[in-house]
mmCIF file of C-alpha atoms in Angstrom:
data_model
loop_
_atom_site.group_PDB
_atom_site.id
_atom_site.type_symbol
_atom_site.label_atom_id
_atom_site.label_comp_id
_atom_site.label_asym_id
_atom_site.label_seq_id
_atom_site.Cartn_x
_atom_site.Cartn_y
_atom_site.Cartn_z
ATOM 1 C CA UNK A 28 122.774 146.386 98.136
ATOM 2 C CA UNK A 29 120.440 147.165 101.025
ATOM 3 C CA UNK A 30 119.917 143.467 101.715
ATOM 4 C CA UNK A 31 123.674 142.870 101.858
ATOM 5 C CA UNK A 32 124.080 145.757 104.299
ATOM 6 C CA UNK A 33 121.349 144.369 106.533
ATOM 7 C CA UNK A 34 122.942 140.918 106.478
ATOM 8 C CA UNK A 35 126.307 142.434 107.415
ATOM 9 C CA UNK A 36 124.642 144.336 110.262
ATOM 10 C CA UNK A 37 122.990 141.162 111.513
ATOM 11 C CA UNK A 38 126.324 139.318 111.397
ATOM 12 C CA UNK A 39 128.043 142.098 113.379
ATOM 13 C CA UNK A 40 125.243 142.175 115.962
ATOM 14 C CA UNK A 41 125.441 138.393 116.334
ATOM 15 C CA UNK A 42 129.192 138.598 116.934
ATOM 16 C CA UNK A 43 128.702 141.311 119.557
ATOM 17 C CA UNK A 44 125.952 139.231 121.188
ATOM 18 C CA UNK A 45 128.288 136.219 121.319
ATOM 19 C CA UNK A 46 130.858 138.308 123.152
ATOM 20 C CA UNK A 47 128.087 139.490 125.454
ATOM 21 C CA UNK A 48 127.078 135.925 126.284
ATOM 22 C CA UNK A 49 130.671 135.105 127.225
ATOM 23 C CA UNK A 50 130.788 138.183 129.450
ATOM 24 C CA UNK A 51 127.466 137.216 131.026
ATOM 25 C CA UNK A 52 128.706 133.720 131.802
ATOM 26 C CA UNK A 53 131.975 135.103 133.211
ATOM 27 C CA UNK A 54 130.128 137.662 135.321
ATOM 28 C CA UNK A 55 127.497 135.266 136.663
ATOM 29 C CA UNK A 56 130.116 132.656 137.597
ATOM 30 C CA UNK A 57 132.045 135.343 139.503
ATOM 31 C CA UNK A 58 134.966 134.652 141.845
ATOM 32 C CA UNK A 59 135.388 133.371 145.386
ATOM 33 C CA UNK A 60 136.186 135.798 148.184
ATOM 34 C CA UNK A 61 137.433 134.716 151.648
ATOM 35 C CA UNK A 62 139.024 131.488 152.967
ATOM 36 C CA UNK A 63 136.411 130.121 155.376
ATOM 37 C CA UNK A 64 135.237 126.554 154.603
ATOM 38 C CA UNK A 65 131.730 126.284 153.208
ATOM 39 C CA UNK A 66 129.410 123.514 152.061
ATOM 40 C CA UNK A 67 129.676 123.104 148.305
ATOM 41 C CA UNK A 68 125.960 122.351 148.010
ATOM 42 C CA UNK A 69 124.294 125.085 150.076
ATOM 43 C CA UNK A 70 127.149 127.471 150.929
ATOM 44 C CA UNK A 71 126.756 127.038 154.722
ATOM 45 C CA UNK A 72 129.742 128.252 156.761
ATOM 46 C CA UNK A 73 131.420 125.149 158.199
ATOM 47 C CA UNK A 74 133.944 126.965 160.435
ATOM 48 C CA UNK A 75 134.239 125.027 163.709
ATOM 49 C CA UNK A 76 131.975 122.203 162.502
ATOM 50 C CA UNK A 77 132.925 118.725 163.789
ATOM 51 C CA UNK A 78 130.147 116.641 162.254
ATOM 52 C CA UNK A 79 130.682 114.586 159.088
ATOM 53 C CA UNK A 80 127.582 116.060 157.411
ATOM 54 C CA UNK A 81 126.409 119.639 156.789
ATOM 55 C CA UNK A 82 123.928 120.626 159.498
ATOM 56 C CA UNK A 83 122.091 122.793 156.953
ATOM 57 C CA UNK A 84 121.494 120.439 153.988
ATOM 58 C CA UNK A 85 122.853 117.059 155.144
ATOM 59 C CA UNK A 86 125.556 116.724 152.465
ATOM 60 C CA UNK A 87 128.594 114.656 153.454
ATOM 61 C CA UNK A 88 131.540 116.831 154.382
ATOM 62 C CA UNK A 89 134.671 115.560 152.705
ATOM 63 C CA UNK A 90 137.372 116.918 150.408
ATOM 64 C CA UNK A 91 134.908 117.124 147.511
ATOM 65 C CA UNK A 92 132.101 118.636 149.578
ATOM 66 C CA UNK A 93 133.967 121.679 150.919
ATOM 67 C CA UNK A 94 134.861 124.914 149.155
ATOM 68 C CA UNK A 95 136.559 128.003 150.556
ATOM 69 C CA UNK A 96 135.162 131.484 150.463
ATOM 70 C CA UNK A 97 131.856 132.806 149.055
ATOM 71 C CA UNK A 98 131.267 133.374 145.349
ATOM 72 C CA UNK A 99 130.730 137.007 144.306
ATOM 73 C CA UNK A 100 129.429 137.880 140.843
ATOM 74 C CA UNK A 101 131.269 140.337 138.599
ATOM 75 C CA UNK A 102 128.679 143.098 138.144
ATOM 76 C CA UNK A 103 130.623 145.034 135.529
ATOM 77 C CA UNK A 104 130.972 141.951 133.296
ATOM 78 C CA UNK A 105 127.253 141.240 133.644
ATOM 79 C CA UNK A 106 126.381 144.835 132.705
ATOM 80 C CA UNK A 107 128.669 144.781 129.653
ATOM 81 C CA UNK A 108 127.230 141.407 128.608
ATOM 82 C CA UNK A 109 123.663 142.704 128.796
ATOM 83 C CA UNK A 110 124.578 145.781 126.758
ATOM 84 C CA UNK A 111 126.141 143.564 124.070
ATOM 85 C CA UNK A 112 123.091 141.290 123.842
ATOM 86 C CA UNK A 113 120.471 144.053 123.778
ATOM 87 C CA UNK A 114 120.943 145.228 120.140
ATOM 88 C CA UNK A 115 120.378 141.829 118.532
ATOM 89 C CA UNK A 116 117.550 141.074 120.976
ATOM 90 C CA UNK A 117 115.800 144.303 120.018
ATOM 91 C CA UNK A 118 116.270 143.656 116.291
ATOM 92 C CA UNK A 119 114.929 140.119 116.561
ATOM 93 C CA UNK A 120 111.984 141.353 118.644
ATOM 94 C CA UNK A 121 111.032 143.860 115.931
ATOM 95 C CA UNK A 122 111.379 141.218 113.210
ATOM 96 C CA UNK A 123 109.341 138.759 115.259
ATOM 97 C CA UNK A 124 106.580 141.301 115.774
ATOM 98 C CA UNK A 125 106.515 142.173 112.069
ATOM 99 C CA UNK A 126 106.317 138.499 111.141
ATOM 100 C CA UNK A 127 103.556 137.881 113.689
ATOM 101 C CA UNK A 128 101.519 140.649 112.093
ATOM 102 C CA UNK A 129 101.606 138.847 108.739
ATOM 103 C CA UNK A 130 100.684 135.413 110.090
ATOM 104 C CA UNK A 131 97.032 134.375 110.131
ATOM 105 C CA UNK A 132 96.756 133.365 113.765
ATOM 106 C CA UNK A 133 93.221 132.091 113.241
ATOM 107 C CA UNK A 134 94.474 129.161 111.201
ATOM 108 C CA UNK A 135 95.675 127.622 114.478
ATOM 109 C CA UNK A 136 92.446 128.277 116.428
ATOM 110 C CA UNK A 137 89.595 125.790 116.975
ATOM 111 C CA UNK A 138 86.614 126.431 114.726
ATOM 112 C CA UNK A 139 84.367 127.508 117.612
ATOM 113 C CA UNK A 140 86.830 130.283 118.540
ATOM 114 C CA UNK A 141 87.142 131.464 114.948
ATOM 115 C CA UNK A 142 83.358 131.487 114.451
ATOM 116 C CA UNK A 143 82.843 133.444 117.681
ATOM 117 C CA UNK A 144 85.386 136.107 116.655
ATOM 118 C CA UNK A 145 83.973 136.330 113.134
ATOM 119 C CA UNK A 146 80.533 136.944 114.611
ATOM 120 C CA UNK A 147 82.060 139.814 116.563
ATOM 121 C CA UNK A 148 83.230 141.502 113.380
ATOM 122 C CA UNK A 149 86.836 140.277 113.096
ATOM 123 C CA UNK A 150 87.534 140.324 109.352
ATOM 124 C CA UNK A 151 90.493 137.913 109.567
ATOM 125 C CA UNK A 152 88.386 135.409 111.509
ATOM 126 C CA UNK A 153 85.575 135.653 108.948
ATOM 127 C CA UNK A 154 88.039 135.077 106.104
ATOM 128 C CA UNK A 155 89.354 132.001 107.923
ATOM 129 C CA UNK A 156 85.833 130.585 108.320
ATOM 130 C CA UNK A 157 85.227 131.205 104.607
ATOM 131 C CA UNK A 158 88.529 129.538 103.694
ATOM 132 C CA UNK A 159 87.819 126.437 105.780
ATOM 133 C CA UNK A 160 84.323 126.168 104.295
ATOM 134 C CA UNK A 161 85.491 126.342 100.689
ATOM 135 C CA UNK A 162 88.425 123.980 101.276
ATOM 136 C CA UNK A 163 86.090 121.307 102.676
ATOM 137 C CA UNK A 164 87.558 121.361 106.182
ATOM 138 C CA UNK A 165 84.260 121.684 108.054
ATOM 139 C CA UNK A 166 82.492 118.639 109.448
ATOM 140 C CA UNK A 167 78.714 118.334 109.707
ATOM 141 C CA UNK A 168 78.561 119.851 113.198
ATOM 142 C CA UNK A 169 80.676 122.838 112.199
ATOM 143 C CA UNK A 170 78.630 123.404 109.036
ATOM 144 C CA UNK A 171 75.461 123.422 111.148
ATOM 145 C CA UNK A 172 77.006 125.973 113.538
ATOM 146 C CA UNK A 173 78.022 128.161 110.607
ATOM 147 C CA UNK A 174 74.536 127.961 109.078
ATOM 148 C CA UNK A 175 72.946 129.191 112.320
ATOM 149 C CA UNK A 176 75.390 132.105 112.614
ATOM 150 C CA UNK A 177 75.083 133.058 108.929
ATOM 151 C CA UNK A 178 71.260 133.010 108.973
ATOM 152 C CA UNK A 179 71.356 135.302 111.991
ATOM 153 C CA UNK A 180 73.632 137.723 110.142
ATOM 154 C CA UNK A 181 71.455 137.593 107.018
ATOM 155 C CA UNK A 182 68.332 138.396 109.015
ATOM 156 C CA UNK A 183 69.865 141.216 111.072
ATOM 157 C CA UNK A 184 68.011 144.532 111.053
ATOM 158 C CA UNK A 185 70.882 146.384 109.387
ATOM 159 C CA UNK A 186 73.528 145.128 106.967
ATOM 160 C CA UNK A 187 77.230 145.955 107.175
ATOM 161 C CA UNK A 188 80.301 145.421 105.043
ATOM 162 C CA UNK A 189 80.531 141.750 106.061
ATOM 163 C CA UNK A 190 76.912 140.743 105.442
ATOM 164 C CA UNK A 191 77.538 139.811 101.801
ATOM 165 C CA UNK A 192 80.313 137.392 102.781
ATOM 166 C CA UNK A 193 78.045 135.721 105.337
ATOM 167 C CA UNK A 194 75.275 135.357 102.734
ATOM 168 C CA UNK A 195 77.689 133.944 100.161
ATOM 169 C CA UNK A 196 78.735 131.290 102.682
ATOM 170 C CA UNK A 197 75.042 130.490 103.170
ATOM 171 C CA UNK A 198 74.715 130.041 99.412
ATOM 172 C CA UNK A 199 77.711 127.704 99.459
ATOM 173 C CA UNK A 200 76.079 125.641 102.225
ATOM 174 C CA UNK A 201 72.782 125.627 100.311
ATOM 175 C CA UNK A 202 74.317 124.402 97.070
ATOM 176 C CA UNK A 203 76.326 121.790 98.982
ATOM 177 C CA UNK A 204 73.107 120.473 100.551
ATOM 178 C CA UNK A 205 74.206 121.376 104.088
ATOM 179 C CA UNK A 206 71.130 123.459 104.998
ATOM 180 C CA UNK A 207 68.152 121.759 106.608
ATOM 181 C CA UNK A 208 64.673 122.203 105.174
ATOM 182 C CA UNK A 209 63.750 124.875 107.727
ATOM 183 C CA UNK A 210 67.070 126.648 107.220
ATOM 184 C CA UNK A 211 66.555 126.671 103.452
ATOM 185 C CA UNK A 212 63.092 128.184 103.892
ATOM 186 C CA UNK A 213 64.496 130.866 106.207
ATOM 187 C CA UNK A 214 67.351 131.551 103.787
ATOM 188 C CA UNK A 215 64.967 132.272 100.891
ATOM 189 C CA UNK A 216 62.550 134.208 103.101
ATOM 190 C CA UNK A 217 65.351 136.517 104.244
ATOM 191 C CA UNK A 218 66.781 136.929 100.750
ATOM 192 C CA UNK A 219 64.509 139.878 100.093
ATOM 193 C CA UNK A 220 62.497 141.892 102.610
ATOM 194 C CA UNK A 221 59.516 144.077 101.687
ATOM 195 C CA UNK A 222 58.093 147.183 103.291
ATOM 196 C CA UNK A 223 54.791 149.001 102.755
ATOM 197 C CA UNK A 224 54.542 152.663 103.699
ATOM 198 C CA UNK A 225 51.271 154.590 103.773
ATOM 199 C CA UNK A 226 49.787 157.608 105.572
ATOM 200 C CA UNK A 227 48.232 156.974 108.970
ATOM 201 C CA UNK A 228 45.199 159.063 108.064
ATOM 202 C CA UNK A 229 43.489 160.055 104.788
ATOM 203 C CA UNK A 230 40.373 162.056 104.035
ATOM 204 C CA UNK A 231 37.176 160.510 102.760
ATOM 205 C CA UNK A 232 37.082 160.448 98.980
ATOM 206 C CA UNK A 233 40.824 161.040 98.556
ATOM 207 C CA UNK A 234 43.282 158.582 97.082
ATOM 208 C CA UNK A 235 45.586 156.641 99.409
ATOM 209 C CA UNK A 236 49.237 157.079 98.375
ATOM 210 C CA UNK A 237 51.537 154.206 99.221
ATOM 211 C CA UNK A 238 55.090 153.089 98.578
ATOM 212 C CA UNK A 239 56.401 149.548 98.271
ATOM 213 C CA UNK A 240 60.121 148.879 98.636
ATOM 214 C CA UNK A 241 62.435 145.918 99.005
ATOM 215 C CA UNK A 242 65.974 145.356 100.262
ATOM 216 C CA UNK A 243 68.142 142.466 99.068
ATOM 217 C CA UNK A 244 70.018 140.025 101.291
ATOM 218 C CA UNK A 245 70.951 137.472 98.628
ATOM 219 C CA UNK A 246 74.220 136.008 97.296
ATOM 220 C CA UNK A 247 76.626 137.700 94.919
ATOM 221 C CA UNK A 248 77.560 136.532 91.434
ATOM 222 C CA UNK A 249 80.884 135.097 92.584
ATOM 223 C CA UNK A 250 79.099 132.200 94.265
ATOM 224 C CA UNK A 251 77.850 130.758 90.972
ATOM 225 C CA UNK A 252 79.411 127.434 90.063
ATOM 226 C CA UNK A 253 81.221 126.943 93.381
ATOM 227 C CA UNK A 254 79.306 123.740 94.011
ATOM 228 C CA UNK A 255 77.976 121.916 90.962
ATOM 229 C CA UNK A 256 75.921 123.881 88.450
ATOM 230 C CA UNK A 257 72.886 124.704 90.598
ATOM 231 C CA UNK A 258 73.163 128.386 89.789
ATOM 232 C CA UNK A 259 70.522 131.033 90.283
ATOM 233 C CA UNK A 260 70.445 134.732 91.042
ATOM 234 C CA UNK A 261 67.112 136.027 89.751
ATOM 235 C CA UNK A 262 64.309 136.960 92.144
ATOM 236 C CA UNK A 263 61.107 138.296 90.629
ATOM 237 C CA UNK A 264 57.648 139.389 91.721
ATOM 238 C CA UNK A 265 55.211 137.566 89.456
ATOM 239 C CA UNK A 266 52.124 139.347 90.744
ATOM 240 C CA UNK A 267 51.396 141.858 93.456
ATOM 241 C CA UNK A 268 48.286 143.588 94.759
ATOM 242 C CA UNK A 269 47.519 146.158 97.416
ATOM 243 C CA UNK A 270 44.174 145.500 99.130
ATOM 244 C CA UNK A 271 42.078 147.761 101.347
ATOM 245 C CA UNK A 272 39.870 146.051 103.952
ATOM 246 C CA UNK A 273 37.772 147.516 106.752
ATOM 247 C CA UNK A 274 38.686 146.221 110.218
ATOM 248 C CA UNK A 275 36.664 148.295 112.724
ATOM 249 C CA UNK A 276 33.805 145.791 112.865
ATOM 250 C CA UNK A 277 31.262 147.979 111.073
ATOM 251 C CA UNK A 278 29.189 145.919 108.615
ATOM 252 C CA UNK A 279 29.659 147.863 105.410
ATOM 253 C CA UNK A 280 28.903 145.750 102.398
ATOM 254 C CA UNK A 281 30.836 146.469 99.273
ATOM 255 C CA UNK A 282 33.836 145.381 97.211
ATOM 256 C CA UNK A 283 37.412 145.050 98.423
ATOM 257 C CA UNK A 284 39.374 147.911 96.975
ATOM 258 C CA UNK A 285 42.561 146.770 95.234
ATOM 259 C CA UNK A 286 45.246 148.016 92.903
ATOM 260 C CA UNK A 287 47.938 146.096 91.018
ATOM 261 C CA UNK A 288 51.495 147.045 92.082
ATOM 262 C CA UNK A 289 54.672 145.982 90.330
ATOM 263 C CA UNK A 290 57.956 146.463 92.103
ATOM 264 C CA UNK A 291 60.967 147.480 90.055
ATOM 265 C CA UNK A 292 62.934 144.240 90.316
ATOM 266 C CA UNK A 293 66.540 143.479 89.459
ATOM 267 C CA UNK A 294 67.127 141.001 86.645
ATOM 268 C CA UNK A 295 70.472 139.887 88.053
ATOM 269 C CA UNK A 296 69.973 139.125 91.710
ATOM 270 C CA UNK A 297 69.088 140.242 95.224
ATOM 271 C CA UNK A 298 72.625 140.944 96.442
ATOM 272 C CA UNK A 299 73.074 142.719 99.749
ATOM 273 C CA UNK A 300 72.364 146.413 99.342
ATOM 274 C CA UNK A 301 70.246 145.985 96.197
ATOM 275 C CA UNK A 302 66.976 147.898 96.521
ATOM 276 C CA UNK A 303 63.860 148.587 94.480
ATOM 277 C CA UNK A 304 60.560 150.401 94.955
ATOM 278 C CA UNK A 305 57.355 151.633 93.385
ATOM 279 C CA UNK A 306 54.829 154.305 94.324
ATOM 280 C CA UNK A 307 51.159 154.480 93.480
ATOM 281 C CA UNK A 308 47.798 155.712 94.733
ATOM 282 C CA UNK A 309 44.889 153.517 95.737
ATOM 283 C CA UNK A 310 41.671 155.193 94.539
ATOM 284 C CA UNK A 311 38.827 154.490 96.957
ATOM 285 C CA UNK A 312 36.232 157.258 96.600
ATOM 286 C CA UNK A 313 33.481 155.095 98.090
ATOM 287 C CA UNK A 314 35.373 154.045 101.227
ATOM 288 C CA UNK A 315 33.405 155.495 104.163
ATOM 289 C CA UNK A 316 35.146 156.798 107.319
ATOM 290 C CA UNK A 317 36.560 154.089 109.567
ATOM 291 C CA UNK A 318 39.590 151.920 110.316
ATOM 292 C CA UNK A 319 41.118 149.980 107.428
ATOM 293 C CA UNK A 320 43.965 147.607 106.774
ATOM 294 C CA UNK A 321 46.139 148.064 103.711
ATOM 295 C CA UNK A 322 47.782 144.799 102.659
ATOM 296 C CA UNK A 323 50.551 144.148 100.169
ATOM 297 C CA UNK A 324 49.934 140.664 98.776
ATOM 298 C CA UNK A 325 52.509 139.360 96.314
ATOM 299 C CA UNK A 326 54.027 136.153 94.994
ATOM 300 C CA UNK A 327 57.799 136.013 94.892
ATOM 301 C CA UNK A 328 59.701 133.501 92.792
ATOM 302 C CA UNK A 329 63.374 132.614 92.681
ATOM 303 C CA UNK A 330 64.366 131.528 89.180
ATOM 304 C CA UNK A 331 67.342 129.450 88.015
ATOM 305 C CA UNK A 332 70.063 131.544 86.414
ATOM 306 C CA UNK A 333 71.439 130.445 83.080
ATOM 307 C CA UNK A 334 74.386 131.699 81.076
ATOM 308 C CA UNK A 335 72.330 134.292 79.201
ATOM 309 C CA UNK A 336 69.921 135.243 81.939
ATOM 310 C CA UNK A 337 67.088 133.995 84.170
ATOM 311 C CA UNK A 338 65.537 130.698 83.111
ATOM 312 C CA UNK A 339 62.008 131.735 84.007
ATOM 313 C CA UNK A 340 60.314 129.010 81.998
ATOM 314 C CA UNK A 341 62.082 126.289 84.026
ATOM 315 C CA UNK A 342 61.244 124.935 87.495
ATOM 316 C CA UNK A 343 61.351 127.459 90.310
ATOM 317 C CA UNK A 344 63.949 127.174 93.002
ATOM 318 C CA UNK A 345 61.568 128.749 95.491
ATOM 319 C CA UNK A 346 58.094 130.290 95.514
ATOM 320 C CA UNK A 347 56.527 132.070 98.458
ATOM 321 C CA UNK A 348 53.618 134.344 99.233
ATOM 322 C CA UNK A 349 54.455 137.602 101.008
ATOM 323 C CA UNK A 350 51.973 139.748 102.903
ATOM 324 C CA UNK A 351 52.809 143.060 104.553
ATOM 325 C CA UNK A 352 50.106 145.110 106.264
ATOM 326 C CA UNK A 353 49.630 148.650 107.510
ATOM 327 C CA UNK A 354 46.601 150.186 109.215
ATOM 328 C CA UNK A 355 45.100 153.515 108.192
ATOM 329 C CA UNK A 356 42.135 155.626 109.207
ATOM 330 C CA UNK A 357 39.736 157.230 106.733
ATOM 331 C CA UNK A 358 38.428 160.497 108.185
ATOM 332 C CA UNK A 359 35.095 162.120 107.329
ATOM 333 C CA UNK A 360 34.903 165.459 105.545
ATOM 334 C CA UNK A 361 34.066 167.166 108.838
ATOM 335 C CA UNK A 362 37.076 165.596 110.606
ATOM 336 C CA UNK A 363 39.380 166.593 107.783
#
């Protein structure tokens, strides 16, 4: 019922606009006023002219080249015509604007423009980049440009609501074989970042409390199976130690103090926003006063992901050694 009413309204407005166009044409054409001879081409007043051509524009003056009077437009007809055309023009303008809001303008843009806008945070541009990637519309040069931009987003200091989409596109490029060797290494290195926190100063004979944490920057589950069956989502810490080593140059013979540390790791993947941590205390009652370096030394492995879980007995996708250091000072009893 509403649709029929709108169609009837559009038909009425079109009819009124048609009348308005006729009025506009009638008003613009106008009527001639006066009886003086004038050049048909330029309107120059030819009264008293004896030459065979118009002295203003050079047109031949003959029976066809002369008109009488000057044309004056009908202002009232023009005004009425404009008023008749305005309603349908306004309605079409609103409809055009509403339609433009629903159209993905980025589908018509060159890839470099779309990539630049997506890097600036435009969600529609990022979706268009993702769509072109998954539909196979990117050439080798464009894939390389996307890889550079996505690695930069993955390695940014802080993550936002779009980081996961950038990382998932990186995973698509990785599984498609479109990442170079160095880019692949960077991709895995940025998939999980580790931090070691410890006090700046501790007293001689006391334990050294520390905290190890990680933040994920890996792909989501939705990426699995997009390209072939090279699926994986499990990142694990196979072994990890925290070592204490003196660095102030004093020759103090003795063992390196160490403690085993196991980070609480996800079994399902290092997706963006996934975190884990562990806290412990390094007991070093024999560490004399001085400057020391506390080092987190761990081996991280990325495992293939099967239907029922991580395939940890199979070949690793990636293995890397991670070291994170912090300096501390052991104070003497008197200084404490």
